[in-house]
Coordinates of C-alpha atoms in Angstrom, one line a residue:
M1163 CA 33.7 76.4 27.1
V1164 CA 35.3 74.5 24.3
S1165 CA 38.3 75.2 23.3
C1166 CA 40.1 73.5 19.9
R1167 CA 43.1 76.0 19.2
N1168 CA 46.1 75.0 17.9
A1169 CA 49.5 77.1 17.8
H1170 CA 48.8 78.4 14.1
P1171 CA 48.6 81.8 13.6
P1172 CA 44.7 83.5 13.0
V1173 CA 43.8 85.0 9.7
R1174 CA 40.5 87.4 8.7
Q1175 CA 38.8 87.8 5.6
Q1176 CA 36.7 91.1 4.1
S1177 CA 32.9 91.2 4.0
G1178 CA 30.7 89.7 2.3
R1179 CA 31.5 86.1 2.5
G1180 CA 29.8 82.8 2.8
T1181 CA 27.2 80.3 3.4
L1182 CA 23.5 81.6 5.0
T1183 CA 21.1 82.3 8.3
V1184 CA 17.8 84.7 7.8
C1185 CA 15.2 85.6 10.4
L1186 CA 12.1 87.0 9.7
V1187 CA 10.0 89.0 11.1
G1188 CA 6.2 89.5 10.8
T1189 CA 2.6 90.4 12.0
P1190 CA -0.2 88.2 12.5
D1191 CA -3.1 90.1 14.0
T1192 CA -4.7 89.0 17.2
F1193 CA -8.1 89.6 18.5
G1194 CA -8.0 92.5 15.0
V1195 CA -5.2 94.2 17.0
A1196 CA -1.2 93.8 15.2
M1197 CA 0.2 92.3 18.2
N1198 CA 3.8 89.6 16.9
K1199 CA 5.1 89.6 14.4
S1200 CA 7.3 86.7 13.4
L1201 CA 10.7 86.6 13.6
A1202 CA 11.3 83.9 10.9
L1203 CA 14.9 82.5 11.3
F1204 CA 16.5 80.2 8.9
A1205 CA 19.6 79.1 9.5
V1206 CA 21.4 78.0 6.8
L1207 CA 24.6 76.7 6.2
A1208 CA 25.2 76.9 2.2
A1209 CA 28.0 74.5 1.3
C1210 CA 31.1 72.9 2.4
A1211 CA 33.0 71.0 0.1
P1212 CA 36.6 70.0 0.8
A1213 CA 37.1 68.3 -2.5
V1214 CA 39.6 65.9 -2.2
E1215 CA 42.2 64.9 -4.2
E1216 CA 43.5 61.4 -3.9
S1217 CA 47.3 60.0 -3.3
Q1218 CA 48.3 56.6 -2.2
K1219 CA 51.5 57.5 0.1
N1220 CA 52.3 60.6 1.4
D1221 CA 55.1 61.4 4.0
E1222 CA 57.7 63.8 2.9
P1223 CA 57.8 66.1 5.9
T1224 CA 58.0 69.0 3.4
P1225 CA 55.8 69.0 0.5
E1226 CA 56.3 72.1 -1.8
T1227 CA 53.4 74.5 -2.6
D1228 CA 52.4 77.6 -4.0
C1229 CA 50.2 78.2 -1.3
A1230 CA 50.9 80.9 1.6
P1231 CA 49.9 81.7 4.9
V1232 CA 48.5 84.7 5.4
D1233 CA 50.2 86.8 8.4
R1234 CA 47.1 87.3 10.8
A1235 CA 46.9 89.5 14.1
T1236 CA 46.5 87.1 17.5
P1237 CA 43.1 87.4 18.1
S1238 CA 41.7 88.7 21.6
D1239 CA 41.2 86.5 24.6
T1240 CA 37.2 88.0 23.9
A1241 CA 37.6 86.5 20.5
L1242 CA 38.9 83.2 21.6
D1243 CA 36.1 83.2 24.3
V1244 CA 33.6 83.6 21.6
A1245 CA 35.2 80.8 19.6
D1246 CA 34.7 78.5 23.0
A1247 CA 31.0 79.8 23.0
S1248 CA 30.8 78.4 19.4
N1249 CA 32.5 75.4 20.0
A1250 CA 30.5 74.7 23.2
F1251 CA 27.4 75.3 21.4
A1252 CA 28.6 72.9 18.7
V1253 CA 28.7 69.9 20.9
D1254 CA 25.3 70.5 22.7
M1255 CA 23.5 70.7 19.3
Y1256 CA 25.5 67.7 17.4
N1257 CA 24.3 65.4 20.5
T1258 CA 20.7 67.1 20.5
V1259 CA 20.5 66.6 16.8
A1260 CA 22.2 63.2 16.9
E1261 CA 19.4 61.7 19.8
G1262 CA 16.6 62.7 17.8
A1263 CA 18.0 61.4 14.4
E1264 CA 16.7 57.9 12.8
G1265 CA 19.0 54.8 11.9
D1266 CA 21.6 55.5 10.0
E1267 CA 21.0 59.0 8.7
N1268 CA 23.9 61.0 8.0
L1269 CA 24.3 64.5 10.1
F1270 CA 25.6 67.7 8.8
F1271 CA 25.8 71.6 10.4
S1272 CA 28.0 74.6 11.1
P1273 CA 27.5 75.6 14.4
F1274 CA 29.1 79.1 13.4
S1275 CA 27.0 79.6 11.2
I1276 CA 23.8 79.2 13.2
S1277 CA 25.5 81.2 15.6
S1278 CA 25.9 84.0 13.5
A1279 CA 22.3 84.4 12.7
L1280 CA 21.3 84.2 16.3
G1281 CA 23.6 86.6 17.3
M1282 CA 21.8 88.8 15.6
T1283 CA 19.1 88.1 16.7
L1284 CA 20.2 88.0 20.2
A1285 CA 21.2 91.9 19.6
G1286 CA 17.4 92.7 19.5
A1287 CA 16.7 90.5 22.7
E1288 CA 15.8 91.8 26.2
G1289 CA 14.7 90.1 29.2
E1290 CA 14.2 86.3 29.5
T1291 CA 14.2 86.2 25.5
E1292 CA 17.4 87.2 26.2
R1293 CA 18.8 85.5 29.0
Q1294 CA 17.6 81.9 27.5
M1295 CA 19.4 82.9 24.1
R1296 CA 22.8 83.7 26.1
A1297 CA 22.4 79.8 28.0
V1298 CA 22.1 78.2 24.7
F1299 CA 24.5 79.8 23.2
H1300 CA 26.8 79.7 26.6
I1301 CA 27.6 83.7 25.9
G1302 CA 28.4 85.6 29.3
D1303 CA 26.7 88.4 31.1
D1304 CA 28.7 90.7 28.7
E1305 CA 26.7 90.8 25.7
T1306 CA 28.4 93.9 23.8
A1307 CA 31.6 92.3 24.9
H1308 CA 30.1 89.1 22.9
H1309 CA 29.1 90.9 20.1
Q1310 CA 32.8 92.7 19.3
G1311 CA 34.4 89.7 20.4
Y1312 CA 32.4 87.8 17.5
G1313 CA 33.5 90.5 15.2
E1314 CA 37.6 89.9 15.6
L1315 CA 36.6 86.0 15.6
S1316 CA 35.1 87.0 11.8
Q1317 CA 38.4 88.5 10.8
A1318 CA 40.6 86.2 12.2
V1319 CA 38.9 83.0 10.6
F1320 CA 37.6 84.5 7.1
A1321 CA 41.4 84.9 6.0
K1322 CA 42.4 83.1 3.5
P1323 CA 46.0 81.7 2.1
T1324 CA 48.0 83.3 -0.6
D1325 CA 47.6 81.5 -3.8
C1326 CA 45.3 79.2 -2.5
D1327 CA 42.6 77.4 -4.7
S1328 CA 40.8 76.7 -1.6
T1329 CA 37.8 79.2 -0.4
V1330 CA 36.5 80.1 2.9
K1331 CA 34.6 82.7 3.2
M1332 CA 30.8 84.4 4.9
A1333 CA 28.4 86.8 4.2
N1334 CA 25.6 88.2 6.5
R1335 CA 22.7 90.3 5.2
L1336 CA 19.9 92.0 6.5
F1337 CA 16.6 91.9 3.9
G1338 CA 14.1 94.1 6.1
Q1339 CA 10.7 95.7 5.6
T1340 CA 10.7 98.8 4.0
G1341 CA 10.3 102.4 5.7
Y1342 CA 10.1 99.8 9.3
P1343 CA 11.4 101.9 12.0
W1344 CA 14.5 100.1 12.8
L1345 CA 16.6 100.9 16.1
D1346 CA 19.9 102.8 15.4
T1347 CA 21.1 100.6 18.2
F1348 CA 20.0 97.2 16.3
L1349 CA 21.4 98.0 13.4
D1350 CA 24.9 99.3 14.6
V1351 CA 25.2 96.1 16.5
T1352 CA 24.5 94.0 13.1
A1353 CA 26.5 96.3 10.9
L1354 CA 29.5 97.2 13.2
D1355 CA 30.4 93.4 14.6
Y1356 CA 28.5 91.2 12.0
E1357 CA 29.6 93.4 8.8
A1358 CA 25.3 92.8 8.3
E1359 CA 24.1 95.5 5.6
L1360 CA 20.4 96.6 5.7
E1361 CA 18.8 95.8 2.4
E1362 CA 15.0 97.2 2.1
R1363 CA 12.7 94.7 0.6
D1364 CA 9.0 94.9 -0.1
F1365 CA 7.9 92.0 2.0
A1366 CA 4.1 93.7 2.7
G1367 CA 3.1 93.9 -1.3
N1368 CA 5.4 91.1 -3.0
P1369 CA 5.9 88.3 -0.5
D1370 CA 6.3 85.6 -2.5
G1371 CA 8.7 88.0 -4.6
E1372 CA 11.3 88.6 -2.1
R1373 CA 11.1 84.6 -1.4
I1374 CA 12.6 84.2 -4.9
Y1375 CA 14.8 86.7 -4.5
I1376 CA 16.6 86.0 -1.1
N1377 CA 16.6 82.5 -2.6
Q1378 CA 18.7 83.7 -5.1
W1379 CA 21.2 85.4 -2.6
V1380 CA 21.6 82.3 -0.7
A1381 CA 22.3 80.6 -3.8
E1382 CA 25.1 82.9 -5.3
Q1383 CA 26.6 83.0 -1.9
T1384 CA 27.4 79.4 -1.1
E1385 CA 28.1 78.6 -5.4
D1386 CA 24.8 77.7 -5.9
H1387 CA 25.2 74.5 -3.3
I1388 CA 21.5 75.9 -1.8
Q1389 CA 18.6 76.5 -3.4
D1390 CA 15.2 77.0 -2.5
L1391 CA 16.2 77.7 0.9
L1392 CA 12.7 79.5 1.7
P1393 CA 10.0 77.3 0.4
E1394 CA 6.9 78.4 -0.6
G1395 CA 4.4 80.1 2.0
V1396 CA 7.3 80.9 4.7
I1397 CA 7.4 84.6 4.0
D1398 CA 4.0 86.8 3.6
A1399 CA 2.9 90.0 3.7
S1400 CA 3.5 89.8 7.6
T1401 CA 7.1 89.2 7.1
R1402 CA 9.3 92.2 9.0
L1403 CA 13.3 91.0 8.8
V1404 CA 15.1 88.1 7.3
L1405 CA 18.7 88.0 9.1
A1406 CA 20.8 86.1 6.9
N1407 CA 24.0 84.5 7.4
A1408 CA 26.2 82.3 4.9
I1409 CA 29.0 80.2 5.1
Y1410 CA 31.0 78.5 2.1
F1411 CA 34.0 76.6 2.5
N1412 CA 35.9 74.9 -0.2
A1413 CA 39.7 73.3 -0.1
D1414 CA 41.8 70.7 -1.2
W1415 CA 43.7 68.4 1.1
A1416 CA 47.0 69.5 1.9
H1417 CA 48.2 65.7 1.1
P1418 CA 45.8 64.7 -1.6
F1419 CA 44.8 60.8 -2.4
E1420 CA 45.5 59.1 -5.2
A1421 CA 43.1 58.0 -7.5
S1422 CA 44.1 54.6 -8.5
A1423 CA 44.3 53.9 -4.8
T1424 CA 40.7 54.2 -4.4
Q1425 CA 39.0 51.0 -4.0
E1426 CA 35.1 49.7 -4.1
S1427 CA 35.1 48.3 -0.1
T1428 CA 32.4 47.2 2.5
F1429 CA 31.0 50.1 4.7
T1430 CA 29.5 48.5 7.9
L1431 CA 26.3 50.2 9.1
R1432 CA 25.3 50.5 12.6
D1433 CA 22.4 47.7 12.3
G1434 CA 25.6 45.5 11.0
S1435 CA 24.4 45.4 7.3
E1436 CA 26.8 46.0 5.0
V1437 CA 27.4 48.5 2.1
T1438 CA 29.9 48.8 -1.3
T1439 CA 31.3 52.7 -1.3
P1440 CA 34.6 53.9 -2.8
I1441 CA 37.1 54.3 0.2
M1442 CA 40.2 56.7 -0.7
Y1443 CA 43.3 55.4 0.8
Q1444 CA 47.0 56.8 1.6
T1445 CA 49.3 56.7 4.0
L1446 CA 50.9 60.0 5.4
I1447 CA 52.4 61.3 8.6
T1448 CA 49.6 63.5 10.9
R1449 CA 48.5 63.7 14.0
S1450 CA 46.4 61.5 15.6
T1451 CA 45.4 60.1 19.3
F1452 CA 43.4 58.1 21.0
V1453 CA 40.8 59.5 24.0
D1454 CA 38.2 58.0 26.3
G1455 CA 37.5 54.6 23.6
L1456 CA 37.7 57.2 20.7
M1457 CA 40.2 57.8 17.8
A1458 CA 40.8 60.6 16.2
V1459 CA 42.9 61.7 13.2
E1460 CA 43.9 65.1 11.7
L1461 CA 43.9 66.0 8.4
D1462 CA 45.2 69.2 7.4
Y1463 CA 43.7 71.6 4.4
E1464 CA 45.9 73.2 1.6
G1465 CA 47.4 76.3 3.4
G1466 CA 47.3 74.6 7.1
T1467 CA 44.8 77.4 7.8
Q1468 CA 41.9 74.4 8.4
S1469 CA 41.6 70.9 9.4
M1470 CA 39.4 67.8 9.3
V1471 CA 39.2 65.9 12.4
L1472 CA 37.7 62.4 12.3
V1473 CA 36.5 60.6 15.2
M1474 CA 35.2 56.7 15.8
P1475 CA 35.1 54.5 18.4
E1476 CA 38.7 52.4 19.0
N1477 CA 37.0 49.1 19.0
A1478 CA 35.5 48.4 15.7
D1479 CA 32.6 46.0 18.0
E1480 CA 31.7 49.3 19.6
D1481 CA 28.4 50.6 18.5
F1482 CA 28.9 54.3 17.6
A1483 CA 26.1 55.6 19.9
P1484 CA 24.9 59.1 18.8
S1485 CA 24.7 60.1 22.8
S1486 CA 28.2 59.6 22.7
A1487 CA 30.0 60.5 19.8
F1488 CA 30.7 63.9 21.3
S1489 CA 30.8 65.3 24.8
A1490 CA 32.6 68.8 25.4
Q1491 CA 35.6 67.1 27.6
Q1492 CA 35.9 64.4 24.6
L1493 CA 35.8 67.3 22.0
V1494 CA 38.6 69.1 24.8
A1495 CA 40.7 66.0 25.7
I1496 CA 41.0 65.2 21.8
E1497 CA 41.9 68.9 20.8
D1498 CA 44.5 69.0 23.6
S1499 CA 46.2 65.2 22.7
L1500 CA 46.8 66.6 18.8
A1501 CA 50.2 66.6 19.2
D1502 CA 52.5 64.2 18.4
M1503 CA 53.0 63.3 14.3
G1504 CA 53.4 59.9 13.6
E1505 CA 52.8 57.4 10.6
V1506 CA 48.9 57.0 10.0
S1507 CA 47.1 54.3 7.3
L1508 CA 43.8 55.7 6.4
G1509 CA 41.3 54.9 4.9
L1510 CA 38.3 57.8 4.0
P1511 CA 35.1 57.2 1.9
R1512 CA 33.8 59.1 -0.6
F1513 CA 30.7 60.9 0.4
D1514 CA 28.5 63.8 -0.4
F1515 CA 24.8 64.6 1.5
T1516 CA 23.2 67.3 1.6
R1517 CA 21.1 68.1 5.0
R1518 CA 18.2 70.9 5.6
T1519 CA 17.1 71.2 9.5
D1520 CA 14.2 72.1 11.5
L1521 CA 15.9 74.1 14.2
K1522 CA 13.3 75.6 16.1
D1523 CA 12.5 71.9 17.9
I1524 CA 15.9 71.4 18.8
L1525 CA 16.6 75.0 19.9
E1526 CA 13.7 74.7 22.0
E1527 CA 15.0 71.7 23.3
M1528 CA 17.9 73.4 24.5
G1529 CA 16.3 75.7 26.3
M1530 CA 15.7 78.3 23.8
V1531 CA 11.9 78.9 24.1
D1532 CA 10.7 82.5 24.8
A1533 CA 12.0 83.7 21.3
F1534 CA 9.8 81.6 19.0
S1535 CA 6.4 82.2 21.6
E1536 CA 4.1 84.3 20.3
G1537 CA 3.0 87.3 23.5
I1538 CA 5.9 86.2 25.6
A1539 CA 8.7 86.6 23.0
D1540 CA 10.7 89.8 23.7
F1541 CA 12.5 91.4 20.8
S1542 CA 12.1 95.3 21.4
G1543 CA 15.6 95.8 21.4
M1544 CA 15.3 95.5 17.3
A1545 CA 12.3 98.3 16.6
D1546 CA 10.6 100.7 18.2
Q1547 CA 7.4 99.1 19.1
A1548 CA 5.5 102.7 20.2
T1549 CA 5.3 103.0 16.7
T1550 CA 4.9 100.0 15.1
G1551 CA 2.2 98.3 17.9
E1552 CA 3.8 95.2 16.6
S1553 CA 5.7 93.0 18.7
L1554 CA 8.2 90.3 17.4
F1555 CA 8.7 86.2 17.4
I1556 CA 10.9 83.8 15.8
S1557 CA 8.4 81.6 13.9
G1558 CA 10.8 79.3 12.6
A1559 CA 14.4 78.6 11.8
F1560 CA 16.1 76.1 9.5
H1561 CA 19.4 75.3 8.2
K1562 CA 20.3 73.6 5.5
A1563 CA 23.7 72.2 4.9
F1564 CA 26.3 70.4 2.2
I1565 CA 29.4 68.5 2.0
A1566 CA 31.5 66.6 -0.6
V1567 CA 34.2 65.1 0.3
D1568 CA 36.2 63.1 -2.7
E1569 CA 39.3 63.3 -5.2
A1570 CA 37.2 64.9 -8.3
G1571 CA 37.5 68.3 -9.4
T1572 CA 40.3 70.0 -7.4
E1573 CA 44.3 70.4 -8.1
A1574 CA 46.7 68.4 -6.6
A1575 CA 48.6 70.3 -4.5
A1576 CA 50.8 70.1 -1.4
A1577 CA 51.2 71.9 2.1
T1578 CA 52.8 73.2 4.8
A1579 CA 53.5 71.5 8.0
V1580 CA 52.5 68.2 8.1
G1581 CA 55.2 65.4 8.3
V1582 CA 57.4 67.8 9.5
G1583 CA 59.2 66.2 12.4
A1584 CA 58.4 62.6 11.3
T1585 CA 58.9 60.2 14.1
S1586 CA 59.9 56.5 13.8
A1587 CA 56.2 55.4 15.7
P1588 CA 54.9 52.3 14.5
S1589 CA 52.2 52.9 11.7
I1590 CA 47.8 53.7 13.1
Q1591 CA 45.4 52.3 11.3
F1592 CA 42.8 54.3 10.8
V1593 CA 39.9 53.2 8.1
A1594 CA 36.9 54.7 8.4
N1595 CA 34.7 51.9 7.3
R1596 CA 32.1 52.1 10.0
P1597 CA 30.1 54.9 11.1
F1598 CA 32.1 58.1 12.3
A1599 CA 32.1 61.6 13.1
F1600 CA 33.9 64.7 11.6
Y1601 CA 34.7 68.5 12.6
I1602 CA 36.7 70.8 10.4
R1603 CA 37.8 73.6 12.3
D1604 CA 39.9 76.9 12.6
N1605 CA 43.5 76.4 13.1
A1606 CA 44.4 79.0 15.0
T1607 CA 41.2 79.9 16.8
G1608 CA 40.3 76.5 17.5
T1609 CA 36.6 77.6 16.3
V1610 CA 34.7 74.3 15.3
L1611 CA 33.3 75.6 11.5
F1612 CA 31.3 72.5 10.6
M1613 CA 30.4 69.4 12.3
G1614 CA 28.3 66.3 11.1
R1615 CA 28.8 62.2 11.1
V1616 CA 28.4 59.9 8.6
H1617 CA 26.5 56.7 9.0
N1618 CA 25.9 55.3 5.6
P1619 CA 27.9 57.2 2.6
T1620 CA 26.1 55.7 -0.1
A1621 CA 22.9 58.4 1.4
D1622 CA 22.1 61.4 -0.4

């Protein structure tokens, strides 16, 4: 398991927050008999928009702030096990996606959003389908404990500090065919542990109208950053269920950058070519580390509840090979060694991009095969198949994610603990003018909410 916990206390947020993940169930006829209904799972990370203001030098030990941390109950060991499982999946997926990416393609996704949507799907899986899903998502034999732990973890993660402009929120929703006989055992898990209410929709009578309706729900949950998630044709009269999870994140840096310090600078791509892009600069007191040829720097967001960790090779001449960008061991080592405060001279490019990911091939490559196989998938824990005469499978899975990191559009703010205990250690140079990876985590539980890489900050 991968643990990324800090010593900060945990947080919780109310139901109805977020980014998006969805699952559809439909009914293609085979040999004239209604057999497998396509459970089309669409996983979407709505918007991660950590909007950043700039400041050239910020090394005061305790900056003033009106952003007060929230008292959070300590999460149970079960909830922390769920965080570790989600982080292990995050590393696996990052490497799988990176190995299949082309050239200087930027990557961004929310492992927590995907885990949430597929966690709801897992609640209805049985047999070998269930076993494969548990293996991919690093879930042990006690599935009930996992679902309950997920509920506790969500309560810990999605509370925000008071008087803060930052936003971190999540929403789950089931859109089900009107009158379909969903099993109470399935709906109880999704309602109690995932806070996902069932909303009945008429897929059979108005499939495209319902597609538009769900897309509008997604847009609302993601502050209009995710538009037209479901393309035309993916919902039809055979659709039975859409499971959606949405996560939205927008926060100020604890130590903002000064706009006047931003400079047009050279960024070197993996092939050695160069592009010119705005890079923000500042010197601050924060945590950094060197692990297995990688260097990492932690940047707190306002309130100290979440942080971004930047990672790139220590040697500027070393190729940032996608498959070696992260391993579970490296992630744990980075987190374990991000302890001592010191002065860091930081350069970070402005960047923003949207990524749509087809998860079906990726999840199949990771070992989740049966769930997508018509006639083989076993989701008999979702609905009474004796009544419907239908079996269900996942026909597709998609994830869409947006991130923006810049100095515009937010209020200048300062944060809590950064700078406390400053040492006389020499300044560390971390200038991200070449490919780098990053992840955004909840500090109290160590849950990785978002993960990505920037190979070209000028690419959309």
